[in-house]
Amino acid sequence: MPNRSVDLLLTDPPYGINIDEIATSVGRETGGVSTAGYKFTDRPDKAFELYTVLARESFRFCKSTAHAWIFVAPEYFHAVRTIFEAVGWLPHVRPVIWVKRAVGQCNAPKCWPASCYDMILYCRRPDSELVMQGRPDWIQVPPVEPSKRIHPTEKPVELLRELIQRTVMPNSVVCDPFAGSGSTFRAALSLKMRPVGCEIDKTAYAAALEALSKEVKS
């Protein structure tokens, strides 16, 4: 990416919570259940390597007026915040909360409360200004239904649209280096932004490209 060419970093890197130990999938569906058997590496050490590179490189390729939204696991919010702050980003002290549902999910309901939210790290560059000022530090949007996901960690377009609109104007460059399902691209295009990004996994890339093609044709 060229230096100082991006207006908004909006991305969802691997969380580093070993989600790859659980069967995940992308692509075709049978009986309402996705069955392609897609898996990805989600070890903590690998995730923090990626966060470190992401922080450094995004500081280089983002403009002095840029913003960043990075989805993070709650247990690593402060650690990831420190990584971005160390390279020069100005991270918010508190996370923005994505409220996903009224009824949560929990693998051990006898022991722990059910999970109903995710955390998003917001960072800014020194000359940036929010477009939608005074918005709350939480957003309530339902998650993508499992039977409709083309990626195991797919984020809803409605949520991504809200994050984009809070921070940049139409024609801005929106970058997602962990494109996954391509939902950031679909959200950005619907708002007349210029999305750029990449996806390392060929299966996810193909699924995202197909979904994006259908979106453009419609």
PDB file of C-alpha atoms in Angstrom:
ATOM      1  CA  MET A   1       0.000   0.000   0.000  1.00  0.00           C
ATOM      2  CA  PRO A   2       1.307   3.498  -0.831  1.00  0.00           C
ATOM      3  CA  ASN A   3       2.187   5.758   2.082  1.00  0.00           C
ATOM      4  CA  ARG A   4      -0.616   7.959   3.458  1.00  0.00           C
ATOM      5  CA  SER A   5      -3.207   6.680   0.971  1.00  0.00           C
ATOM      6  CA  VAL A   6      -5.979   5.291   3.217  1.00  0.00           C
ATOM      7  CA  ASP A   7      -8.778   7.175   4.997  1.00  0.00           C
ATOM      8  CA  LEU A   8     -10.158   4.321   7.107  1.00  0.00           C
ATOM      9  CA  LEU A   9      -8.776   1.022   8.362  1.00  0.00           C
ATOM     10  CA  LEU A  10     -11.712  -1.292   9.071  1.00  0.00           C
ATOM     11  CA  THR A  11     -10.714  -4.872   9.737  1.00  0.00           C
ATOM     12  CA  ASP A  12     -11.341  -8.059  11.684  1.00  0.00           C
ATOM     13  CA  PRO A  13      -8.037  -9.929  12.187  1.00  0.00           C
ATOM     14  CA  PRO A  14      -7.803 -13.370  13.802  1.00  0.00           C
ATOM     15  CA  TYR A  15      -8.616 -12.992  17.504  1.00  0.00           C
ATOM     16  CA  GLY A  16      -5.974 -15.377  18.810  1.00  0.00           C
ATOM     17  CA  ILE A  17      -8.512 -17.372  20.837  1.00  0.00           C
ATOM     18  CA  ASN A  18      -7.983 -20.758  19.137  1.00  0.00           C
ATOM     19  CA  ILE A  19     -11.307 -20.615  17.332  1.00  0.00           C
ATOM     20  CA  ASP A  20      -9.727 -22.907  14.742  1.00  0.00           C
ATOM     21  CA  GLU A  21     -10.085 -25.783  17.199  1.00  0.00           C
ATOM     22  CA  ILE A  22     -13.821 -25.614  16.547  1.00  0.00           C
ATOM     23  CA  ALA A  23     -15.195 -26.812  13.183  1.00  0.00           C
ATOM     24  CA  THR A  24     -15.830 -23.796  10.985  1.00  0.00           C
ATOM     25  CA  SER A  25     -17.008 -23.466   7.434  1.00  0.00           C
ATOM     26  CA  VAL A  26     -17.436 -21.251   4.419  1.00  0.00           C
ATOM     27  CA  GLY A  27     -19.235 -21.668   1.139  1.00  0.00           C
ATOM     28  CA  ARG A  28     -21.868 -24.221   0.176  1.00  0.00           C
ATOM     29  CA  GLU A  29     -24.861 -25.022   2.330  1.00  0.00           C
ATOM     30  CA  THR A  30     -26.728 -28.289   2.828  1.00  0.00           C
ATOM     31  CA  GLY A  31     -29.936 -28.325   4.815  1.00  0.00           C
ATOM     32  CA  GLY A  32     -29.234 -24.790   6.014  1.00  0.00           C
ATOM     33  CA  VAL A  33     -25.815 -25.714   7.407  1.00  0.00           C
ATOM     34  CA  SER A  34     -22.599 -24.620   5.708  1.00  0.00           C
ATOM     35  CA  THR A  35     -20.459 -27.655   4.921  1.00  0.00           C
ATOM     36  CA  ALA A  36     -17.267 -26.572   3.145  1.00  0.00           C
ATOM     37  CA  GLY A  37     -15.111 -27.287   6.193  1.00  0.00           C
ATOM     38  CA  TYR A  38     -13.087 -24.048   6.104  1.00  0.00           C
ATOM     39  CA  LYS A  39     -10.594 -23.564   8.955  1.00  0.00           C
ATOM     40  CA  PHE A  40      -7.928 -20.989   9.754  1.00  0.00           C
ATOM     41  CA  THR A  41      -5.078 -20.620  12.232  1.00  0.00           C
ATOM     42  CA  ASP A  42      -6.060 -18.638  15.332  1.00  0.00           C
ATOM     43  CA  ARG A  43      -3.202 -19.154  17.791  1.00  0.00           C
ATOM     44  CA  PRO A  44      -2.430 -16.243  20.164  1.00  0.00           C
ATOM     45  CA  ASP A  45       1.224 -15.996  19.104  1.00  0.00           C
ATOM     46  CA  LYS A  46       0.326 -15.803  15.413  1.00  0.00           C
ATOM     47  CA  ALA A  47      -2.465 -13.296  16.074  1.00  0.00           C
ATOM     48  CA  PHE A  48      -0.154 -10.945  17.958  1.00  0.00           C
ATOM     49  CA  GLU A  49       2.400 -11.138  15.155  1.00  0.00           C
ATOM     50  CA  LEU A  50      -0.346 -10.002  12.795  1.00  0.00           C
ATOM     51  CA  TYR A  51      -1.509  -7.224  15.146  1.00  0.00           C
ATOM     52  CA  THR A  52       2.049  -5.906  15.388  1.00  0.00           C
ATOM     53  CA  VAL A  53       2.510  -5.801  11.614  1.00  0.00           C
ATOM     54  CA  LEU A  54      -0.985  -4.352  11.133  1.00  0.00           C
ATOM     55  CA  ALA A  55      -0.364  -1.517  13.594  1.00  0.00           C
ATOM     56  CA  ARG A  56       2.976  -0.568  12.062  1.00  0.00           C
ATOM     57  CA  GLU A  57       1.928  -0.853   8.419  1.00  0.00           C
ATOM     58  CA  SER A  58      -1.443   0.857   8.873  1.00  0.00           C
ATOM     59  CA  PHE A  59       0.248   3.809  10.554  1.00  0.00           C
ATOM     60  CA  ARG A  60       2.408   4.082   7.440  1.00  0.00           C
ATOM     61  CA  PHE A  61      -0.297   3.773   4.804  1.00  0.00           C
ATOM     62  CA  CYS A  62      -3.042   5.762   6.580  1.00  0.00           C
ATOM     63  CA  LYS A  63      -3.395   9.523   6.172  1.00  0.00           C
ATOM     64  CA  SER A  64      -2.908  11.957   9.055  1.00  0.00           C
ATOM     65  CA  THR A  65      -6.710  12.403   8.964  1.00  0.00           C
ATOM     66  CA  ALA A  66      -7.443   8.665   9.107  1.00  0.00           C
ATOM     67  CA  HIS A  67      -9.443   6.530  11.524  1.00  0.00           C
ATOM     68  CA  ALA A  68      -9.298   2.829  12.390  1.00  0.00           C
ATOM     69  CA  TRP A  69     -11.782   0.234  13.640  1.00  0.00           C
ATOM     70  CA  ILE A  70     -10.257  -3.105  14.672  1.00  0.00           C
ATOM     71  CA  PHE A  71     -12.351  -5.991  16.009  1.00  0.00           C
ATOM     72  CA  VAL A  72     -10.617  -7.603  18.998  1.00  0.00           C
ATOM     73  CA  ALA A  73     -11.257 -10.335  21.542  1.00  0.00           C
ATOM     74  CA  PRO A  74     -12.289  -8.841  24.924  1.00  0.00           C
ATOM     75  CA  GLU A  75      -9.404 -10.560  26.724  1.00  0.00           C
ATOM     76  CA  TYR A  76      -6.871  -8.903  24.408  1.00  0.00           C
ATOM     77  CA  PHE A  77      -8.370  -5.407  24.077  1.00  0.00           C
ATOM     78  CA  HIS A  78      -5.804  -3.652  26.272  1.00  0.00           C
ATOM     79  CA  ALA A  79      -2.867  -5.573  24.786  1.00  0.00           C
ATOM     80  CA  VAL A  80      -3.876  -4.722  21.215  1.00  0.00           C
ATOM     81  CA  ARG A  81      -4.570  -1.121  22.216  1.00  0.00           C
ATOM     82  CA  THR A  82      -1.005  -0.884  23.570  1.00  0.00           C
ATOM     83  CA  ILE A  83       0.422  -2.230  20.293  1.00  0.00           C
ATOM     84  CA  PHE A  84      -1.363   0.434  18.233  1.00  0.00           C
ATOM     85  CA  GLU A  85      -0.501   3.209  20.660  1.00  0.00           C
ATOM     86  CA  ALA A  86       3.189   2.252  20.571  1.00  0.00           C
ATOM     87  CA  VAL A  87       3.490   2.960  16.830  1.00  0.00           C
ATOM     88  CA  GLY A  88       1.744   6.343  16.982  1.00  0.00           C
ATOM     89  CA  TRP A  89      -1.981   5.700  16.687  1.00  0.00           C
ATOM     90  CA  LEU A  90      -4.248   7.482  19.195  1.00  0.00           C
ATOM     91  CA  PRO A  91      -6.497   4.685  20.539  1.00  0.00           C
ATOM     92  CA  HIS A  92      -9.654   5.323  22.513  1.00  0.00           C
ATOM     93  CA  VAL A  93      -9.307   4.233  26.134  1.00  0.00           C
ATOM     94  CA  ARG A  94     -12.602   2.341  25.995  1.00  0.00           C
ATOM     95  CA  PRO A  95     -13.871  -0.159  23.421  1.00  0.00           C
ATOM     96  CA  VAL A  96     -16.879   0.398  21.216  1.00  0.00           C
ATOM     97  CA  ILE A  97     -19.304  -2.419  21.982  1.00  0.00           C
ATOM     98  CA  TRP A  98     -21.164  -4.360  19.326  1.00  0.00           C
ATOM     99  CA  VAL A  99     -24.301  -5.729  21.015  1.00  0.00           C
ATOM    100  CA  LYS A 100     -25.109  -8.835  18.999  1.00  0.00           C
ATOM    101  CA  ARG A 101     -28.194 -10.309  20.603  1.00  0.00           C
ATOM    102  CA  ALA A 102     -30.501 -10.312  23.627  1.00  0.00           C
ATOM    103  CA  VAL A 103     -29.883 -14.021  24.229  1.00  0.00           C
ATOM    104  CA  GLY A 104     -26.220 -14.994  24.397  1.00  0.00           C
ATOM    105  CA  GLN A 105     -24.064 -18.007  23.655  1.00  0.00           C
ATOM    106  CA  CYS A 106     -22.013 -19.958  26.181  1.00  0.00           C
ATOM    107  CA  ASN A 107     -20.203 -23.292  26.074  1.00  0.00           C
ATOM    108  CA  ALA A 108     -20.481 -23.620  29.872  1.00  0.00           C
ATOM    109  CA  PRO A 109     -23.788 -21.988  30.916  1.00  0.00           C
ATOM    110  CA  LYS A 110     -23.563 -23.496  34.411  1.00  0.00           C
ATOM    111  CA  CYS A 111     -20.330 -21.610  35.032  1.00  0.00           C
ATOM    112  CA  TRP A 112     -20.349 -18.340  33.071  1.00  0.00           C
ATOM    113  CA  PRO A 113     -22.694 -15.634  31.748  1.00  0.00           C
ATOM    114  CA  ALA A 114     -23.601 -15.914  28.075  1.00  0.00           C
ATOM    115  CA  SER A 115     -21.679 -13.782  25.575  1.00  0.00           C
ATOM    116  CA  CYS A 116     -23.812 -11.147  23.844  1.00  0.00           C
ATOM    117  CA  TYR A 117     -21.254  -8.625  22.586  1.00  0.00           C
ATOM    118  CA  ASP A 118     -17.935  -8.079  20.829  1.00  0.00           C
ATOM    119  CA  MET A 119     -15.366  -5.308  21.288  1.00  0.00           C
ATOM    120  CA  ILE A 120     -14.044  -2.912  18.651  1.00  0.00           C
ATOM    121  CA  LEU A 121     -10.895  -0.845  19.130  1.00  0.00           C
ATOM    122  CA  TYR A 122     -11.217   2.694  17.741  1.00  0.00           C
ATOM    123  CA  CYS A 123      -8.039   4.564  16.832  1.00  0.00           C
ATOM    124  CA  ARG A 124      -7.447   7.895  15.158  1.00  0.00           C
ATOM    125  CA  ARG A 125      -4.650   9.911  13.621  1.00  0.00           C
ATOM    126  CA  PRO A 126      -3.944  13.417  15.005  1.00  0.00           C
ATOM    127  CA  ASP A 127      -5.766  15.386  12.285  1.00  0.00           C
ATOM    128  CA  SER A 128      -8.888  13.204  12.110  1.00  0.00           C
ATOM    129  CA  GLU A 129     -12.433  14.270  12.980  1.00  0.00           C
ATOM    130  CA  LEU A 130     -15.509  12.098  13.380  1.00  0.00           C
ATOM    131  CA  VAL A 131     -18.159  12.623  10.716  1.00  0.00           C
ATOM    132  CA  MET A 132     -21.045  11.579  12.974  1.00  0.00           C
ATOM    133  CA  GLN A 133     -20.196  13.254  16.257  1.00  0.00           C
ATOM    134  CA  GLY A 134     -21.710  12.324  19.609  1.00  0.00           C
ATOM    135  CA  ARG A 135     -22.655   8.772  18.637  1.00  0.00           C
ATOM    136  CA  PRO A 136     -22.695   6.275  21.556  1.00  0.00           C
ATOM    137  CA  ASP A 137     -19.913   3.789  22.203  1.00  0.00           C
ATOM    138  CA  TRP A 138     -22.200   0.844  21.449  1.00  0.00           C
ATOM    139  CA  ILE A 139     -24.022  -0.424  18.365  1.00  0.00           C
ATOM    140  CA  GLN A 140     -26.809  -3.008  18.374  1.00  0.00           C
ATOM    141  CA  VAL A 141     -26.997  -5.099  15.207  1.00  0.00           C
ATOM    142  CA  PRO A 142     -27.884  -8.804  14.964  1.00  0.00           C
ATOM    143  CA  PRO A 143     -25.104 -11.126  13.757  1.00  0.00           C
ATOM    144  CA  VAL A 144     -25.189 -12.879  10.402  1.00  0.00           C
ATOM    145  CA  GLU A 145     -27.253 -16.054  10.701  1.00  0.00           C
ATOM    146  CA  PRO A 146     -24.994 -19.142  10.736  1.00  0.00           C
ATOM    147  CA  SER A 147     -26.739 -20.659   7.697  1.00  0.00           C
ATOM    148  CA  LYS A 148     -26.056 -17.481   5.684  1.00  0.00           C
ATOM    149  CA  ARG A 149     -22.399 -16.955   6.589  1.00  0.00           C
ATOM    150  CA  ILE A 150     -19.754 -17.415   3.926  1.00  0.00           C
ATOM    151  CA  HIS A 151     -17.016 -17.057   6.555  1.00  0.00           C
ATOM    152  CA  PRO A 152     -16.992 -18.276  10.185  1.00  0.00           C
ATOM    153  CA  THR A 153     -16.273 -14.820  11.638  1.00  0.00           C
ATOM    154  CA  GLU A 154     -18.305 -12.778   9.138  1.00  0.00           C
ATOM    155  CA  LYS A 155     -19.491  -9.392  10.400  1.00  0.00           C
ATOM    156  CA  PRO A 156     -22.871  -7.955   9.308  1.00  0.00           C
ATOM    157  CA  VAL A 157     -22.828  -5.319   6.583  1.00  0.00           C
ATOM    158  CA  GLU A 158     -25.217  -3.144   8.630  1.00  0.00           C
ATOM    159  CA  LEU A 159     -22.670  -2.926  11.451  1.00  0.00           C
ATOM    160  CA  LEU A 160     -19.804  -2.100   9.087  1.00  0.00           C
ATOM    161  CA  ARG A 161     -21.873   0.574   7.353  1.00  0.00           C
ATOM    162  CA  GLU A 162     -22.453   2.261  10.715  1.00  0.00           C
ATOM    163  CA  LEU A 163     -18.728   2.266  11.510  1.00  0.00           C
ATOM    164  CA  ILE A 164     -17.860   3.661   8.082  1.00  0.00           C
ATOM    165  CA  GLN A 165     -20.475   6.416   8.244  1.00  0.00           C
ATOM    166  CA  ARG A 166     -19.291   7.505  11.676  1.00  0.00           C
ATOM    167  CA  THR A 167     -15.807   8.242  10.394  1.00  0.00           C
ATOM    168  CA  VAL A 168     -15.467   9.006   6.664  1.00  0.00           C
ATOM    169  CA  MET A 169     -17.263  10.652   3.746  1.00  0.00           C
ATOM    170  CA  PRO A 170     -18.144   9.122   0.349  1.00  0.00           C
ATOM    171  CA  ASN A 171     -15.205   8.503  -2.007  1.00  0.00           C
ATOM    172  CA  SER A 172     -12.906   7.749   0.933  1.00  0.00           C
ATOM    173  CA  VAL A 173     -10.490   4.809   0.723  1.00  0.00           C
ATOM    174  CA  VAL A 174     -11.497   2.029   3.139  1.00  0.00           C
ATOM    175  CA  CYS A 175      -8.898  -0.687   3.747  1.00  0.00           C
ATOM    176  CA  ASP A 176      -9.472  -4.219   5.069  1.00  0.00           C
ATOM    177  CA  PRO A 177      -6.272  -6.336   5.096  1.00  0.00           C
ATOM    178  CA  PHE A 178      -8.194  -9.334   6.511  1.00  0.00           C
ATOM    179  CA  ALA A 179     -11.088  -9.282   4.057  1.00  0.00           C
ATOM    180  CA  GLY A 180     -12.587 -12.682   4.936  1.00  0.00           C
ATOM    181  CA  SER A 181     -16.159 -12.720   3.612  1.00  0.00           C
ATOM    182  CA  GLY A 182     -15.722  -9.370   1.861  1.00  0.00           C
ATOM    183  CA  SER A 183     -18.446  -7.758   3.978  1.00  0.00           C
ATOM    184  CA  THR A 184     -16.316  -4.625   4.467  1.00  0.00           C
ATOM    185  CA  PHE A 185     -16.098  -4.275   0.688  1.00  0.00           C
ATOM    186  CA  ARG A 186     -19.858  -4.685   0.300  1.00  0.00           C
ATOM    187  CA  ALA A 187     -20.543  -2.121   3.025  1.00  0.00           C
ATOM    188  CA  ALA A 188     -18.046   0.355   1.557  1.00  0.00           C
ATOM    189  CA  LEU A 189     -19.386   0.062  -1.996  1.00  0.00           C
ATOM    190  CA  SER A 190     -22.959   0.585  -0.794  1.00  0.00           C
ATOM    191  CA  LEU A 191     -21.830   3.927   0.678  1.00  0.00           C
ATOM    192  CA  LYS A 192     -19.881   4.978  -2.446  1.00  0.00           C
ATOM    193  CA  MET A 193     -16.494   4.425  -0.819  1.00  0.00           C
ATOM    194  CA  ARG A 194     -13.373   2.986  -2.479  1.00  0.00           C
ATOM    195  CA  PRO A 195     -12.555  -0.327  -0.768  1.00  0.00           C
ATOM    196  CA  VAL A 196      -9.114  -1.939  -0.942  1.00  0.00           C
ATOM    197  CA  GLY A 197      -7.739  -4.956   0.855  1.00  0.00           C
ATOM    198  CA  CYS A 198      -6.588  -8.549   0.686  1.00  0.00           C
ATOM    199  CA  GLU A 199      -7.367 -12.075   1.880  1.00  0.00           C
ATOM    200  CA  ILE A 200      -4.718 -14.773   2.239  1.00  0.00           C
ATOM    201  CA  ASP A 201      -7.028 -17.805   2.127  1.00  0.00           C
ATOM    202  CA  LYS A 202      -8.009 -18.850  -1.406  1.00  0.00           C
ATOM    203  CA  THR A 203     -11.298 -20.447  -0.335  1.00  0.00           C
ATOM    204  CA  ALA A 204     -12.438 -17.357   1.555  1.00  0.00           C
ATOM    205  CA  TYR A 205     -11.237 -15.127  -1.294  1.00  0.00           C
ATOM    206  CA  ALA A 206     -13.303 -17.051  -3.855  1.00  0.00           C
ATOM    207  CA  ALA A 207     -16.418 -16.966  -1.656  1.00  0.00           C
ATOM    208  CA  ALA A 208     -16.005 -13.237  -1.012  1.00  0.00           C
ATOM    209  CA  LEU A 209     -15.504 -12.533  -4.716  1.00  0.00           C
ATOM    210  CA  GLU A 210     -18.668 -14.439  -5.592  1.00  0.00           C
ATOM    211  CA  ALA A 211     -20.708 -12.586  -2.959  1.00  0.00           C
ATOM    212  CA  LEU A 212     -19.304  -9.246  -4.073  1.00  0.00           C
ATOM    213  CA  SER A 213     -20.079 -10.024  -7.711  1.00  0.00           C
ATOM    214  CA  LYS A 214     -23.699 -10.799  -6.844  1.00  0.00           C
ATOM    215  CA  GLU A 215     -23.919  -7.568  -4.859  1.00  0.00           C
ATOM    216  CA  VAL A 216     -22.600  -5.467  -7.746  1.00  0.00           C
ATOM    217  CA  LYS A 217     -24.929  -7.116 -10.275  1.00  0.00           C
ATOM    218  CA  SER A 218     -27.972  -6.536  -8.076  1.00  0.00           C
TER     219      SER A 218
END
